[in-house]
Short mmCIF file of C-alpha atoms in Angstrom, two decimals:
data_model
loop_
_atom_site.label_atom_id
_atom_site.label_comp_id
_atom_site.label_asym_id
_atom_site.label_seq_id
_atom_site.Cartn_x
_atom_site.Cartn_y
_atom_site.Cartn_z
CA UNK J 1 90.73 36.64 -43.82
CA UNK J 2 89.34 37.13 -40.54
CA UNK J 3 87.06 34.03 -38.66
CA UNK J 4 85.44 34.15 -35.76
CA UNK J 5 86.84 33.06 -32.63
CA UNK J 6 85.21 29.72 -31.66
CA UNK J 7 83.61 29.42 -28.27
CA UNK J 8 85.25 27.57 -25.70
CA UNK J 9 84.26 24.06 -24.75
CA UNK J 10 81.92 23.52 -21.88
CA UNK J 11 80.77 20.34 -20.05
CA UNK J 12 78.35 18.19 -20.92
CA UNK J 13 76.37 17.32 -17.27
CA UNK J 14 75.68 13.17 -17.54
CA UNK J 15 72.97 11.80 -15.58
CA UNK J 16 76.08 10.74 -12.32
CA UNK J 17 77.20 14.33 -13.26
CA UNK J 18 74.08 16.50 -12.98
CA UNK J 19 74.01 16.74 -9.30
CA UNK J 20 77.48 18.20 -9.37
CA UNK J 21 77.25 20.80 -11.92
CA UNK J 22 73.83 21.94 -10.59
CA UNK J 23 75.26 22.02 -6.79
CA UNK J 24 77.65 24.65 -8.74
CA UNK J 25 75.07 26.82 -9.72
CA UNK J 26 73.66 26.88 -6.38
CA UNK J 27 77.05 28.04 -5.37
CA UNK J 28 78.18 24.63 -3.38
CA UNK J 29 80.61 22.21 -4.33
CA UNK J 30 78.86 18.38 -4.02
CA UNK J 31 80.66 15.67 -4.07
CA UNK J 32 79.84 11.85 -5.06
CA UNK J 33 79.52 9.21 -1.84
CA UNK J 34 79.39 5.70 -2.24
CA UNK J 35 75.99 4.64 -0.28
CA UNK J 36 77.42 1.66 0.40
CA UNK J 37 80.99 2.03 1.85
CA UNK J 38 81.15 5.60 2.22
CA UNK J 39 84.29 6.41 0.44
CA UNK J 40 84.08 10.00 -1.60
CA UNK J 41 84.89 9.98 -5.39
CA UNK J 42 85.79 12.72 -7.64
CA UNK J 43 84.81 13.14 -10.61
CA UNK J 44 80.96 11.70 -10.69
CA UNK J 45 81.09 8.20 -12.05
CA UNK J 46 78.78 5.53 -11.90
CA UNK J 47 80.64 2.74 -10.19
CA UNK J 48 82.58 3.18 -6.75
CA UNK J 49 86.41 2.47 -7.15
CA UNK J 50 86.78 1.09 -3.52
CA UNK J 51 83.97 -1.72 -3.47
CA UNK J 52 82.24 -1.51 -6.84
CA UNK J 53 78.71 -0.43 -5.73
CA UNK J 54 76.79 1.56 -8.05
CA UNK J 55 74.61 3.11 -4.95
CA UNK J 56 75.65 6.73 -4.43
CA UNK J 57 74.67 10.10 -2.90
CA UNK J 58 76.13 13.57 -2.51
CA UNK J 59 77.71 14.86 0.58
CA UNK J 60 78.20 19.17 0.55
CA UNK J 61 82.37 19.66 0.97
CA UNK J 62 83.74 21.85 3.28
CA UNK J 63 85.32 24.07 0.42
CA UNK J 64 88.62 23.69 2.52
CA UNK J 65 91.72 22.47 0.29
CA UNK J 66 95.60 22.74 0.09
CA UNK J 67 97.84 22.72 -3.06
CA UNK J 68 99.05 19.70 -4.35
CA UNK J 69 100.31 21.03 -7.96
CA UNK J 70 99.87 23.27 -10.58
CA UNK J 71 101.35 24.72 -13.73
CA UNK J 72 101.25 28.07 -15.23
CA UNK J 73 100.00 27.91 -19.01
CA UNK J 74 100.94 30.62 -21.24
CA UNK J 75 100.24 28.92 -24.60
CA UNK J 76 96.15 28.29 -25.10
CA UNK J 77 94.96 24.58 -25.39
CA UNK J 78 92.62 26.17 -26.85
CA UNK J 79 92.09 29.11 -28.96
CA UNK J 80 89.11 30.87 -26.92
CA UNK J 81 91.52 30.51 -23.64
CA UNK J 82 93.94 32.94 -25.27
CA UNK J 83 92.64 36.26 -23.78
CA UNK J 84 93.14 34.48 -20.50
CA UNK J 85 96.32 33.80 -20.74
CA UNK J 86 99.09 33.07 -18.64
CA UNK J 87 96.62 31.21 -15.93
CA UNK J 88 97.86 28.92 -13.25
CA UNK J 89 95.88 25.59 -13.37
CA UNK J 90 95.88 23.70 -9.39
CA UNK J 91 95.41 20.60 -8.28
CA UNK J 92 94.06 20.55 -4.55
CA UNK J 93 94.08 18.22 -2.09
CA UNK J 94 90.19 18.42 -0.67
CA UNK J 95 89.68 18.20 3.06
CA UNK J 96 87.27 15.18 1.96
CA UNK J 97 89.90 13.48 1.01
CA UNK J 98 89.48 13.32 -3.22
CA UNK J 99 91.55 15.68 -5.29
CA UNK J 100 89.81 19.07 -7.70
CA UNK J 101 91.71 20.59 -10.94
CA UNK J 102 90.44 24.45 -11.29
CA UNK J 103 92.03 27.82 -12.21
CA UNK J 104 94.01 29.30 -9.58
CA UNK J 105 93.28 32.94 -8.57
CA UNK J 106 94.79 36.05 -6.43
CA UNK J 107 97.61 33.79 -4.76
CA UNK J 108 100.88 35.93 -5.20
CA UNK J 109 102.99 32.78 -3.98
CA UNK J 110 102.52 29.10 -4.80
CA UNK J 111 103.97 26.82 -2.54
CA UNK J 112 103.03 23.03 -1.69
CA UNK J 113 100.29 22.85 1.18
CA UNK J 114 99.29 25.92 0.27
CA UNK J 115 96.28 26.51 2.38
CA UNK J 116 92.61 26.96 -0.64
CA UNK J 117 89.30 27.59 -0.31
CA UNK J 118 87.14 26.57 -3.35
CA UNK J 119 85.40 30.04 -5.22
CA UNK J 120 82.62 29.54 -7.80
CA UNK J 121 82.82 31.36 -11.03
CA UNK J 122 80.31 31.92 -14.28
CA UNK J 123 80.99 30.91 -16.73
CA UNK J 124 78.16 31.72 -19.30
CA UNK J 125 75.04 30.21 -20.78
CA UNK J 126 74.09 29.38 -16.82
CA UNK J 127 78.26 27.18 -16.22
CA UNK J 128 79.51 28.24 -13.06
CA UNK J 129 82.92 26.61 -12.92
CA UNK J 130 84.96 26.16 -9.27
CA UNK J 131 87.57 28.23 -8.62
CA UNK J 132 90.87 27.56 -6.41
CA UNK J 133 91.53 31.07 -4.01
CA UNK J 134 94.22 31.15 -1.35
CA UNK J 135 92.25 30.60 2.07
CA UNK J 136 92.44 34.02 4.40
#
């Protein structure tokens, strides 16, 4: 018996995420401020981690990162991820000082302190998705 392969999950935007996902689109990565003490969060939440306010705005990054970690996956979390398969998932150290996880692409070597510049993707149905490239 043959099904059909499920779609893959995409995000749900909530109202401290919207700005985010739609900076995305545009083809910028935005990240969350606190208004109050100025410290930059990642991901959107409603309540700053450093001195609680819930007053925030969004500050345009610099798209400048390094690598912190990653992992290559060659078995799918999910089934729709299969085709894509093996991928290297990154975690980057942002020049703003908060960390991004996104999909690694074109780097023939990984290496701590790697040096990244943040690529936007689509993703369908209007999700562009942020991308990790080696910087140069």
């Amino acid at each position: 018996m043959i099904t059909a392969m499920p779609s893959k999950p995409v995000p749900e935007p909530t109202p401290e995420s919207r700005p985010y996902w739609q900076g995305l689109a545009e083809g910028r990565l935005v990240l969350q401020r606190c208004a109050d003490c100025g410290r930059v969060r990642h991901y959107p939440r409603p309540l700053c981690d450093a001195c609680h306010s819930f007053a925030a705005d969004w500050v345009e990054a610099s798209g400048a990162a390094t690598l912190h970690s990653w992992t290559v996956a060659h078995h799918p979390y999910h089934p729709a991820f299969r085709a894509e398969l093996p991928y290297v998932l990154a975690t980057a150290d942002l020049a703003e000082g908060v960390r991004l996880v996104a999909q690694l692409r074109g780097a023939a070597v990984l290496r701590l302190g790697l040096p990244l510049r943040i690529g936007f993707e689509p993703a369908g149905e209007g999700l562009v998705l942020p991308v990790l490239r080696p910087a140069g």
